Tab-separated table of C-alpha atoms in Angstrom:
chain	number	residue	atom	x	y	z
A	1	MET	CA	125.567	98.935	172.029
A	2	LEU	CA	123.339	96.245	173.472
A	3	LEU	CA	120.848	96.150	170.706
A	4	GLY	CA	124.649	96.916	168.171
A	5	GLY	CA	125.655	93.618	169.284
A	6	CYS	CA	122.784	91.937	168.381
A	7	VAL	CA	123.499	92.389	164.136
A	8	SER	CA	125.013	89.919	161.598
A	9	PRO	CA	127.817	91.316	159.914
A	10	PRO	CA	126.623	90.276	156.858
A	11	ALA	CA	127.102	87.981	154.784
A	12	ARG	CA	130.221	86.560	153.016
A	13	VAL	CA	129.882	86.226	148.872
A	14	ASN	CA	132.306	82.536	147.906
A	15	GLN	CA	132.782	84.239	144.426
A	16	ALA	CA	134.502	80.182	143.658
A	17	ALA	CA	131.547	78.998	145.044
A	18	GLU	CA	129.259	80.833	142.577
A	19	ALA	CA	131.839	80.618	140.034
A	20	ARG	CA	132.040	76.688	139.776
A	21	ALA	CA	127.925	76.428	140.061
A	22	ALA	CA	127.714	78.964	136.978
A	23	ASN	CA	129.808	76.709	134.485
A	24	ASP	CA	128.283	73.854	136.175
A	25	PRO	CA	125.811	72.308	133.570
A	26	ALA	CA	124.533	70.083	135.935
A	27	ALA	CA	123.919	72.585	138.207
A	28	MET	CA	122.193	75.082	135.390
A	29	SER	CA	120.048	72.506	134.402
A	30	ARG	CA	118.933	71.798	137.830
A	31	ILE	CA	118.142	75.883	138.174
A	32	ALA	CA	116.655	75.671	134.664
A	33	ASP	CA	113.704	72.360	135.969
A	34	ALA	CA	112.643	74.767	139.116
A	35	ALA	CA	112.088	77.292	137.190
A	36	ALA	CA	110.312	75.274	134.904
A	37	SER	CA	108.205	73.261	137.722
A	38	SER	CA	107.382	76.992	138.634
A	39	GLY	CA	106.004	78.237	135.559
A	40	ASP	CA	108.561	81.241	135.040
A	41	GLU	CA	110.246	79.402	132.414
A	42	ALA	CA	111.811	82.886	131.003
A	43	THR	CA	114.019	82.205	133.541
A	44	ALA	CA	114.049	78.606	132.639
A	45	ALA	CA	115.192	79.159	128.732
A	46	SER	CA	118.194	81.361	130.157
A	47	PHE	CA	119.214	78.687	132.400
A	48	TYR	CA	118.946	75.813	129.959
A	49	ALA	CA	120.583	77.919	127.088
A	50	ARG	CA	123.575	78.310	130.054
A	51	ALA	CA	124.051	74.386	130.417
A	52	ALA	CA	122.735	73.369	127.070
A	53	ALA	CA	126.549	76.040	126.692
A	54	LEU	CA	128.928	73.231	129.089
A	55	GLN	CA	126.973	70.722	127.551
A	56	PRO	CA	125.648	70.789	123.889
A	57	GLY	CA	125.159	67.232	123.602
A	58	ASN	CA	123.243	66.356	126.095
A	59	ALA	CA	119.199	65.662	125.119
A	60	ASP	CA	117.472	65.927	128.045
A	61	VAL	CA	119.261	69.951	128.764
A	62	ALA	CA	117.708	70.422	125.007
A	63	LEU	CA	114.707	69.027	125.659
A	64	GLY	CA	113.996	71.454	128.182
A	65	TYR	CA	115.382	74.688	126.730
A	66	ALA	CA	113.452	73.810	123.478
A	67	ARG	CA	110.317	73.142	125.842
A	68	ALA	CA	111.174	76.520	127.989
A	69	LEU	CA	111.095	78.282	124.528
A	70	VAL	CA	107.152	76.961	122.379
A	71	SER	CA	105.683	78.276	125.580
A	72	GLN	CA	106.609	82.091	125.550
A	73	GLY	CA	105.434	81.754	122.312
A	74	ARG	CA	109.674	81.111	120.388
A	75	ILE	CA	108.858	77.909	118.281
A	76	ALA	CA	111.766	79.522	115.547
A	77	ASP	CA	114.194	79.849	118.705
A	78	ALA	CA	113.475	75.823	119.410
A	79	VAL	CA	114.103	75.059	116.421
A	80	ALA	CA	116.994	77.033	116.639
A	81	ALA	CA	118.740	75.321	119.998
A	82	LEU	CA	117.260	70.969	118.384
A	83	GLN	CA	119.071	72.080	115.715
A	84	ALA	CA	122.739	73.175	117.393
A	85	ALA	CA	122.539	69.565	119.778
A	86	LEU	CA	121.958	67.499	117.109
A	87	PRO	CA	124.859	67.510	115.611
A	88	HIS	CA	126.694	67.107	119.067
A	89	ALA	CA	124.310	64.424	120.234
A	90	SER	CA	124.650	60.455	120.166
A	91	GLY	CA	122.154	56.851	120.471
A	92	ASP	CA	119.092	57.897	121.744
A	93	GLY	CA	119.736	61.434	122.928
A	94	THR	CA	119.883	61.898	118.578
A	95	ARG	CA	116.357	60.068	118.769
A	96	ARG	CA	115.225	61.321	120.971
A	97	LEU	CA	116.280	65.432	119.636
A	98	SER	CA	115.860	64.491	115.770
A	99	VAL	CA	111.860	64.263	116.610
A	100	ALA	CA	111.041	66.648	118.728
A	101	LEU	CA	113.238	68.374	115.703
A	102	GLY	CA	110.569	67.020	112.970
A	103	ARG	CA	107.657	68.072	114.768
A	104	LEU	CA	108.890	71.293	115.276
A	105	LEU	CA	108.922	71.537	112.091
A	106	ILE	CA	105.514	70.459	111.000
A	107	LEU	CA	104.224	72.586	113.716
A	108	SER	CA	106.341	75.437	111.408
A	109	HIS	CA	104.859	74.660	108.221
A	110	ARG	CA	107.996	73.112	107.196
A	111	PRO	CA	107.251	69.700	106.322
A	112	THR	CA	109.916	69.596	103.801
A	113	GLU	CA	113.470	70.366	106.404
A	114	ALA	CA	110.929	67.535	108.506
A	115	VAL	CA	110.766	64.702	105.933
A	116	ALA	CA	114.155	64.942	106.188
A	117	THR	CA	114.851	65.434	109.489
A	118	PHE	CA	113.572	62.052	110.423
A	119	GLN	CA	115.029	59.760	107.388
A	120	GLN	CA	118.371	60.899	108.454
A	121	ALA	CA	117.691	59.541	111.966
A	122	LEU	CA	116.185	57.007	110.057
A	123	ALA	CA	119.540	55.969	108.329
A	124	GLU	CA	121.294	56.048	112.214
A	125	ALA	CA	118.547	53.595	113.645
A	126	PRO	CA	115.603	52.193	111.465
A	127	SER	CA	113.617	49.848	113.247
A	128	THR	CA	112.684	53.175	115.498
A	129	PRO	CA	108.973	53.516	115.844
A	130	ALA	CA	108.533	57.559	117.192
A	131	LEU	CA	110.605	58.082	113.349
A	132	LEU	CA	108.374	56.185	111.213
A	133	ILE	CA	105.825	57.763	112.116
A	134	GLY	CA	106.928	61.371	112.768
A	135	LEU	CA	108.166	60.918	109.045
A	136	GLY	CA	104.590	59.975	108.159
A	137	VAL	CA	103.479	63.228	109.317
A	138	ALA	CA	105.629	64.435	107.674
A	139	LEU	CA	104.889	63.398	105.012
A	140	ASP	CA	101.420	63.517	105.788
A	141	ALA	CA	102.162	67.143	105.865
A	142	SER	CA	103.721	67.122	101.885
A	143	ARG	CA	101.397	66.427	100.128
A	144	ASP	CA	102.644	63.001	99.731
A	145	HIS	CA	100.049	60.098	101.303
A	146	ALA	CA	100.735	57.397	100.472
A	147	ALA	CA	105.060	57.815	101.273
A	148	ALA	CA	103.316	58.466	104.148
A	149	GLN	CA	100.909	55.113	104.991
A	150	GLU	CA	103.758	53.178	103.795
A	151	ALA	CA	106.193	53.905	107.335
A	152	TYR	CA	103.205	53.637	109.243
A	153	ARG	CA	103.075	50.273	108.393
A	154	ARG	CA	106.352	49.794	109.117
A	155	ALA	CA	106.014	51.727	112.042
A	156	LEU	CA	103.508	48.235	112.972
A	157	ALA	CA	104.820	46.402	111.821
A	158	ILE	CA	107.541	47.006	115.331
A	159	GLU	CA	105.115	47.769	116.867
A	160	PRO	CA	101.301	46.115	115.862
A	161	ASN	CA	99.450	47.953	119.001
A	162	SER	CA	101.007	50.888	118.159
A	163	ILE	CA	97.442	54.040	118.870
A	164	ALA	CA	99.560	56.574	117.416
A	165	ALA	CA	100.542	54.649	114.035
A	166	ARG	CA	97.326	53.669	113.344
A	167	ASN	CA	95.351	56.756	114.740
A	168	ASP	CA	97.402	58.134	111.885
A	169	LEU	CA	97.949	55.849	109.262
A	170	ALA	CA	94.032	56.055	109.143
A	171	LEU	CA	93.581	59.760	108.279
A	172	SER	CA	96.534	60.038	106.366
A	173	THR	CA	93.961	57.090	104.548
A	174	ALA	CA	91.196	59.730	104.560
A	175	LEU	CA	93.373	62.324	103.028
A	176	GLY	CA	94.756	59.844	100.113
A	177	GLY	CA	90.587	60.416	99.312
A	178	ASP	CA	89.348	56.419	100.456
A	179	THR	CA	86.821	58.315	104.320
A	180	GLY	CA	85.120	55.570	104.646
A	181	ALA	CA	88.129	52.972	104.557
A	182	ALA	CA	88.948	56.254	106.999
A	183	LEU	CA	86.308	55.502	110.036
A	184	ALA	CA	86.533	52.257	109.603
A	185	SER	CA	89.725	52.234	110.987
A	186	LEU	CA	89.408	54.550	113.211
A	187	ARG	CA	86.340	53.682	115.052
A	188	LYS	CA	88.113	50.384	115.401
A	189	VAL	CA	91.377	52.071	116.882
A	190	ARG	CA	88.728	54.202	119.475
A	191	ASN	CA	86.931	50.864	120.873
A	192	ARG	CA	89.743	49.282	121.006
A	193	VAL	CA	91.246	52.547	123.487
A	194	ALA	CA	87.656	52.886	125.465
A	195	GLU	CA	87.074	48.938	125.686
A	196	THR	CA	91.130	49.193	127.468
A	197	GLY	CA	91.021	51.561	129.691
A	198	GLY	CA	93.347	53.223	127.084
A	199	GLN	CA	94.097	57.747	127.931
A	200	ALA	CA	92.143	60.737	127.145
A	201	SER	CA	94.431	62.178	125.295
A	202	ASP	CA	94.957	59.061	122.584
A	203	LEU	CA	90.798	58.883	122.751
A	204	ALA	CA	90.561	63.228	122.227
A	205	THR	CA	93.396	62.357	118.721
A	206	ILE	CA	90.757	59.804	117.914
A	207	ASP	CA	88.411	61.699	118.108
A	208	GLY	CA	89.867	64.915	116.664
A	209	ASN	CA	90.390	62.817	113.478
A	210	LEU	CA	87.365	61.600	113.257
A	211	ALA	CA	85.939	64.400	113.304
A	212	LEU	CA	88.358	65.828	110.427
A	213	VAL	CA	87.329	62.480	108.697
A	214	TYR	CA	83.326	63.481	108.700
A	215	ALA	CA	83.595	66.793	107.950
A	216	MET	CA	85.635	65.722	104.076
A	217	ARG	CA	82.517	63.746	103.683
A	218	GLY	CA	79.772	66.304	104.622
A	219	ASN	CA	78.446	65.270	107.948
A	220	LEU	CA	78.691	68.352	110.399
A	221	ARG	CA	76.163	66.938	112.841
A	222	ARG	CA	78.581	63.114	113.121
A	223	ALA	CA	81.654	65.563	113.074
A	224	GLY	CA	80.347	68.145	116.020
A	225	GLU	CA	79.473	64.763	118.740
A	226	ALA	CA	83.122	63.256	117.203
A	227	GLY	CA	84.969	66.601	117.984
A	228	VAL	CA	83.201	66.994	121.218
A	229	GLY	CA	85.657	64.586	123.255
A	230	ALA	CA	88.537	66.837	121.016
A	231	ALA	CA	87.842	69.968	122.717
A	232	PRO	CA	88.528	70.803	125.996
A	233	ASP	CA	85.613	73.568	126.001
A	234	ALA	CA	83.119	74.692	123.621
A	235	GLN	CA	85.325	78.233	123.107
A	236	ASP	CA	87.305	75.197	121.307
A	237	LEU	CA	84.680	73.100	120.185
A	238	ALA	CA	83.429	76.750	117.815
A	239	GLY	CA	86.121	77.100	116.899
A	240	ASN	CA	87.369	73.588	115.137
A	241	MET	CA	83.801	74.036	114.209
A	242	ARG	CA	84.270	76.486	112.320
A	243	PHE	CA	87.161	74.907	110.582
A	244	TYR	CA	84.975	71.888	109.951
A	245	SER	CA	81.659	73.792	107.842
A	246	GLU	CA	85.253	75.275	105.530
A	247	LEU	CA	86.467	71.642	105.473
A	248	ALA	CA	82.583	70.384	104.592
A	249	ALA	CA	81.712	72.667	102.187
A	250	TYR	CA	85.582	72.958	100.650
A	251	PRO	CA	86.828	69.396	100.442
A	252	PRO	CA	90.306	68.704	100.509
A	253	VAL	CA	92.924	69.356	97.028
A	254	SER	CA	94.272	65.162	96.926
A	255	GLY	CA	93.219	65.621	100.422
A	256	ALA	CA	95.749	68.146	101.790
A	257	VAL	CA	94.754	69.364	104.877
A	258	ASP	CA	96.190	71.043	107.546
A	259	SER	CA	95.166	69.939	111.347
A	260	SER	CA	97.233	71.925	112.994
A	261	GLY	CA	94.982	74.133	114.997
A	262	LEU	CA	92.556	71.877	115.931
A	263	THR	CA	92.255	70.955	120.198
A	264	GLY	CA	92.996	66.888	119.472
A	265	ALA	CA	94.078	66.443	115.849
A	266	VAL	CA	97.940	66.795	116.304
A	267	PRO	CA	98.782	63.466	116.171
A	268	THR	CA	100.568	62.533	119.141
A	269	ASP	CA	103.779	59.757	119.248
């Protein structure tokens, strides 16, 4: 009897509170954020999906949902999630979603759709460097290097110190056939970043592009030296070197090259 008196009664479930939480996009988003922080991307995606359904125009929710999907390799689903959110967004949310969607479309080898996404967003916000840079990358992926370079120059006219725009302009110049000018520009950008204590990710991107340009010129030794800074480990470097060797043996027609699979070679914003 004494022991029985020590047993606590089962906790009652507050069904009303649970119902309110299930219909609260902020609550769903907080749970998703916590799951993502702990590495449980499947749970994060599930709760982000619920939050997105409740609040379709919330850019933070849509971007979190897309990140969780991409982390699981579900890129097509991430594209669909961003496409569903975009018509409901406005202002800065529209710009952020457009940049993310455009990048995923490029990664999915859908550059024509990416160009259209960036152009539509630029019609509303023509002075946004991130959109102009994204448009340039999409145009380069479409092999329209002259138009891509114009987009990068427009971005630099707005933001002269943009490392991303200068880096991507140099790579586009190489893809267009002028590897000498591209090397000179990339070296200048790299020196500036190194001298000012820039981010390691910027240096890795520049080194990856330097390696690509050296490979286009048939200089595998210099490509390998530059590629060390773009690869996080020996395995990645070995994989990149195989690509550099193929690029040196078969230079791209009209400057076309897909470097999206290379470590550090994807242009950053």
